[in-house]
XYZ file of C-alpha atoms in Angstrom:
344
model
C -17.104 -5.378 -0.790
C -15.306 -2.609 1.109
C -11.923 -3.964 0.057
C -13.031 -4.085 -3.561
C -14.315 -0.514 -3.310
C -11.021 0.677 -1.826
C -9.057 -1.147 -4.520
C -11.233 0.381 -7.236
C -10.858 3.878 -5.784
C -7.088 3.441 -5.585
C -7.014 2.246 -9.203
C -9.292 5.075 -10.275
C -7.151 7.709 -8.555
C -4.254 6.949 -10.909
C -5.159 8.080 -14.397
C -2.037 6.438 -15.845
C -2.972 3.049 -14.370
C -6.514 3.371 -15.693
C -5.274 4.273 -19.174
C -2.748 1.430 -19.269
C -5.406 -1.018 -18.113
C -7.826 0.134 -20.793
C -5.124 -0.145 -23.466
C -4.332 -3.703 -22.402
C -8.042 -4.490 -22.439
C -8.382 -3.082 -25.967
C -5.421 -5.171 -27.102
C -6.968 -8.321 -25.609
C -10.303 -7.503 -27.237
C -8.471 -7.007 -30.527
C -6.979 -10.498 -30.358
C -10.374 -11.985 -29.513
C -12.086 -10.070 -32.304
C -9.597 -11.198 -34.915
C -9.667 -14.828 -33.770
C -13.472 -14.877 -34.055
C -13.512 -13.044 -37.400
C -15.154 -14.894 -40.275
C -12.940 -13.928 -43.212
C -14.761 -14.210 -46.552
C -12.917 -12.736 -49.508
C -15.345 -11.897 -52.369
C -12.954 -13.410 -54.966
C -13.946 -10.768 -57.504
C -11.367 -8.895 -59.507
C -12.468 -5.363 -58.591
C -13.417 -6.026 -54.946
C -10.610 -8.172 -53.540
C -8.268 -5.255 -52.891
C -11.054 -3.157 -51.386
C -12.116 -5.936 -49.006
C -8.610 -7.021 -48.021
C -7.217 -3.538 -47.390
C -10.449 -2.445 -45.719
C -10.253 -5.334 -43.266
C -6.576 -4.620 -42.700
C -6.894 -0.868 -42.034
C -10.481 -0.010 -41.006
C -10.591 -1.864 -37.645
C -7.221 -0.367 -36.578
C -8.575 3.092 -37.361
C -11.643 2.416 -35.213
C -9.473 1.030 -32.404
C -7.193 4.075 -32.627
C -10.164 6.427 -32.233
C -11.426 4.338 -29.301
C -7.988 4.627 -27.711
C -8.164 8.409 -28.030
C -11.698 8.518 -26.619
C -10.983 6.462 -23.511
C -7.776 8.352 -22.727
C -8.541 11.273 -20.423
C -5.280 12.997 -21.277
C -6.308 13.457 -24.919
C -9.056 15.868 -23.830
C -6.741 17.594 -21.345
C -4.113 17.992 -24.049
C -6.532 19.700 -26.437
C -7.914 21.897 -23.657
C -4.404 22.923 -22.611
C -3.496 23.697 -26.212
C -6.631 25.751 -26.917
C -7.122 27.547 -23.587
C -6.307 31.268 -23.211
C -3.020 31.961 -21.476
C -4.482 34.116 -18.672
C -2.357 34.065 -15.517
C -0.747 30.731 -16.421
C 1.576 30.461 -19.388
C 1.327 27.471 -21.683
C 4.261 25.088 -22.049
C 4.432 23.452 -25.473
C 6.855 20.861 -24.113
C 4.175 19.537 -21.751
C 1.673 19.421 -24.608
C 4.148 17.460 -26.754
C 4.773 15.057 -23.871
C 1.033 14.501 -23.403
C 0.563 14.035 -27.166
C 3.342 11.431 -27.258
C 1.863 9.592 -24.277
C -1.631 9.621 -25.788
C -0.435 8.374 -29.184
C 1.668 5.578 -27.695
C -1.301 4.190 -25.784
C -3.795 4.714 -28.616
C -1.580 2.905 -31.153
C -1.230 -0.274 -29.076
C -4.487 -1.978 -30.100
C -4.317 -0.964 -33.831
C -0.759 -2.267 -34.032
C -1.844 -5.584 -32.533
C -4.598 -5.922 -35.162
C -2.268 -5.096 -38.072
C 0.394 -7.533 -36.869
C -2.153 -10.313 -36.402
C -3.565 -9.706 -39.877
C -0.107 -9.676 -41.490
C 1.088 -12.788 -39.676
C -2.107 -14.600 -40.614
C -1.740 -13.533 -44.250
C -5.377 -13.789 -45.374
C -5.872 -10.047 -45.842
C -2.778 -9.669 -48.001
C -3.637 -12.727 -50.086
C -7.114 -11.347 -50.745
C -5.951 -7.786 -51.421
C -3.011 -8.498 -53.748
C -3.846 -11.776 -55.463
C -4.669 -9.839 -58.655
C -1.357 -7.952 -58.472
C 0.900 -11.001 -58.683
C 3.169 -11.194 -61.706
C 2.033 -14.312 -63.655
C 5.466 -14.716 -65.221
C 6.839 -15.891 -61.859
C 4.677 -19.032 -62.095
C 4.931 -21.600 -64.915
C 1.306 -22.741 -64.707
C 0.015 -19.528 -66.350
C 1.888 -20.018 -69.616
C -1.093 -21.553 -71.419
C -3.695 -19.029 -70.188
C -4.944 -15.866 -71.804
C -4.634 -12.577 -69.863
C -8.364 -12.575 -69.030
C -8.160 -16.162 -67.765
C -5.126 -15.274 -65.685
C -6.930 -12.358 -64.021
C -9.994 -14.515 -63.342
C -7.791 -17.256 -61.900
C -5.850 -14.864 -59.691
C -9.095 -13.352 -58.378
C -10.188 -16.842 -57.283
C -6.914 -17.635 -55.459
C -8.232 -16.670 -51.954
C -11.233 -19.020 -52.403
C -9.619 -22.436 -52.178
C -12.996 -24.204 -52.418
C -13.836 -22.656 -55.783
C -14.087 -25.224 -58.591
C -11.827 -23.214 -60.892
C -8.806 -23.311 -58.568
C -9.618 -26.150 -56.195
C -7.198 -28.692 -57.672
C -4.740 -26.301 -59.278
C -1.173 -26.252 -57.900
C -0.855 -22.658 -59.159
C -3.352 -21.460 -56.549
C -1.269 -22.984 -53.764
C 1.882 -21.418 -55.191
C 0.370 -17.934 -55.431
C -1.257 -18.195 -52.003
C 1.988 -19.458 -50.446
C 3.963 -16.630 -52.068
C 1.632 -13.900 -50.787
C 1.352 -15.466 -47.326
C 5.127 -15.640 -46.977
C 5.406 -12.002 -48.072
C 2.751 -10.971 -45.554
C 4.438 -12.835 -42.696
C 7.807 -11.328 -43.620
C 6.324 -7.829 -43.413
C 4.602 -8.667 -40.110
C 7.739 -10.013 -38.469
C 9.758 -7.063 -39.780
C 7.342 -4.593 -38.207
C 7.374 -6.584 -34.957
C 11.171 -6.542 -34.876
C 11.236 -2.812 -35.679
C 8.799 -1.987 -32.867
C 10.779 -4.075 -30.371
C 14.081 -2.460 -31.397
C 12.624 1.062 -31.166
C 11.120 0.345 -27.736
C 14.405 -1.182 -26.558
C 16.464 1.784 -27.753
C 14.004 4.265 -26.252
C 14.167 2.530 -22.880
C 17.949 2.093 -22.890
C 18.926 5.487 -24.296
C 16.520 7.594 -22.223
C 18.818 7.655 -19.149
C 21.575 9.053 -21.384
C 19.645 12.298 -21.855
C 18.703 15.005 -19.372
C 16.146 13.551 -16.964
C 15.162 16.908 -15.494
C 13.039 17.941 -18.463
C 11.364 14.529 -18.583
C 10.552 14.590 -14.868
C 9.216 18.131 -15.086
C 6.922 17.358 -18.022
C 5.693 14.159 -16.422
C 5.018 15.974 -13.147
C 3.018 18.796 -14.748
C 1.158 16.378 -16.982
C 0.002 14.482 -13.876
C -0.714 17.785 -12.154
C -3.089 18.916 -14.908
C -4.992 15.651 -14.688
C -5.284 15.786 -10.882
C -6.155 19.489 -10.912
C -9.051 18.932 -13.297
C -10.282 15.974 -11.234
C -10.190 18.006 -8.028
C -11.961 20.899 -9.712
C -14.731 18.576 -10.941
C -15.062 17.031 -7.467
C -15.203 20.474 -5.856
C -17.855 21.590 -8.345
C -19.923 18.507 -7.534
C -19.539 19.219 -3.813
C -20.608 22.832 -4.293
C -23.538 21.818 -6.547
C -24.770 19.362 -3.904
C -24.507 21.973 -1.144
C -26.066 24.624 -3.388
C -29.001 22.368 -4.244
C -29.467 21.437 -0.582
C -29.644 25.080 0.470
C -32.024 25.895 -2.394
C -34.385 23.123 -1.307
C -34.248 24.312 2.316
C -34.941 27.850 1.185
C -37.916 26.662 -0.868
C -39.446 24.787 2.064
C -38.853 27.760 4.364
C -40.576 30.134 1.924
C -43.501 27.710 1.502
C -43.821 27.503 5.278
C -44.160 31.280 5.490
C -46.794 31.251 2.715
C -48.792 28.567 4.536
C -48.695 30.652 7.694
C -49.904 33.689 5.741
C -52.845 31.647 4.402
C -53.585 30.239 7.853
C -53.014 26.648 6.679
C -50.081 25.813 8.909
C -50.874 23.736 12.010
C -48.747 22.770 14.922
C -48.486 19.109 15.993
C -51.475 19.602 18.375
C -53.687 20.528 15.440
C -54.106 24.200 16.292
C -53.736 26.912 13.665
C -50.685 29.002 14.343
C -50.640 32.720 13.925
C -48.603 34.237 11.163
C -44.992 34.622 12.195
C -41.765 35.618 10.537
C -40.379 32.732 8.473
C -37.442 31.097 10.222
C -34.099 30.904 8.562
C -33.410 27.567 6.878
C -31.228 25.458 9.131
C -27.591 25.127 8.291
C -25.942 21.770 7.977
C -24.487 20.613 11.292
C -20.752 20.350 11.592
C -19.974 22.666 8.707
C -16.250 23.291 8.593
C -14.515 26.562 7.982
C -12.882 25.013 4.907
C -16.261 25.052 3.164
C -16.786 28.773 3.672
C -15.344 29.594 0.258
C -17.823 27.163 -1.329
C -20.854 28.477 0.569
C -19.927 32.062 -0.337
C -20.744 31.343 -3.999
C -24.493 31.640 -3.590
C -25.990 32.831 -6.896
C -26.231 31.690 -10.473
C -24.243 34.656 -11.783
C -21.404 33.933 -9.384
C -21.237 30.267 -10.382
C -21.262 31.101 -14.110
C -18.548 33.701 -13.625
C -16.455 31.259 -11.596
C -16.667 28.586 -14.313
C -15.884 31.020 -17.125
C -12.932 32.404 -15.132
C -11.583 28.908 -14.554
C -11.571 28.306 -18.319
C -10.362 31.708 -19.519
C -7.862 32.562 -16.773
C -6.638 29.698 -14.649
C -4.778 30.703 -11.482
C -0.982 30.947 -11.623
C 1.079 28.043 -10.364
C 2.353 30.102 -7.452
C 0.511 29.724 -4.175
C 2.171 32.817 -2.747
C 0.955 34.980 -5.634
C -2.524 33.498 -5.974
C -4.196 35.304 -3.041
C -3.083 38.712 -4.326
C -4.321 37.984 -7.823
C -7.638 36.492 -6.788
C -8.443 38.632 -3.755
C -11.258 40.610 -5.470
C -12.905 37.271 -6.284
C -16.385 37.675 -7.751
C -17.307 40.915 -6.047
C -17.510 42.891 -9.252
C -20.166 40.581 -10.682
C -22.337 39.612 -7.719
C -22.181 40.094 -3.958
C -20.754 37.306 -1.888
C -22.707 36.693 1.283
C -21.202 35.292 4.401
C -22.691 31.988 5.487
C -25.430 32.336 8.081
C -26.613 35.778 6.939
C -29.982 36.567 5.401
C -28.326 37.531 2.112
C -26.703 34.132 1.994
C -30.145 32.504 1.894
C -31.500 34.657 -0.921
C -30.498 32.227 -3.619
C -30.910 32.897 -7.293
C -31.354 29.704 -9.368
């Protein structure tokens, strides 16, 4: 169990690995969904195209939106694009790199669905059976235009009595299926060629820009994760100190009412309420977290993080952020009485 937990944490720490795994999972689910799909063309003149094209395009759209939702970088990209500049300038090249990465992963599952549907051919046969030129087939010479349209609408339904034994239905169905497979294989070849050229020609261009954009894209993801983890750590410590403060204040009230008893059962006289105990082994690295000890300070910290992120210069950051939150609310040192007067 510990090994599995360590493996999961290692996998979770890499956002790119998580995203690639989810994209592969969506692609596998797409194949399973299409293989289990019960395709039933309505075989009606005005509804065949709607059903066929809807089944060809609607699931890929849903899968594309799912790919955007599960990709963490899509949210980071929009936040980076919309955030105020503050002390950190925005780089449109990084945003374009993140957008390209997000779109490539989100398009994987929809492309798999479209290729499967085209190679299978049922969607195209259902959607365009009414659009076939009857003059290409000799069997329609003795039919009226209305009979031809009715016959073509029934082509996808091979069990229908009207077209069950007709060789024209097989000819039309074979023609549309071959056209669909030709389009599917053409798109497959195009995607493979584009991916091959992109992989082979990328070393021919300047790698510095690519490495820089990839680095800062990963940095934004890790920075947001660390900020969320630090906020959770501070919220846990903040809640713990609030609960201790509540119990300490209730203890003083019980003493004032004469309801507090010692372990021997005797009523203790009213005394000054003791300070809530601090957590043992608190490190100096947590001092900056424990200094944020009021609701106003926390709200100001969160709004400052959104509106004016710190500059990407560790040497300049202390000078810019030295005033901290002093102008909004006092920061109490840990262990002082002011530090225990929490406002929640």
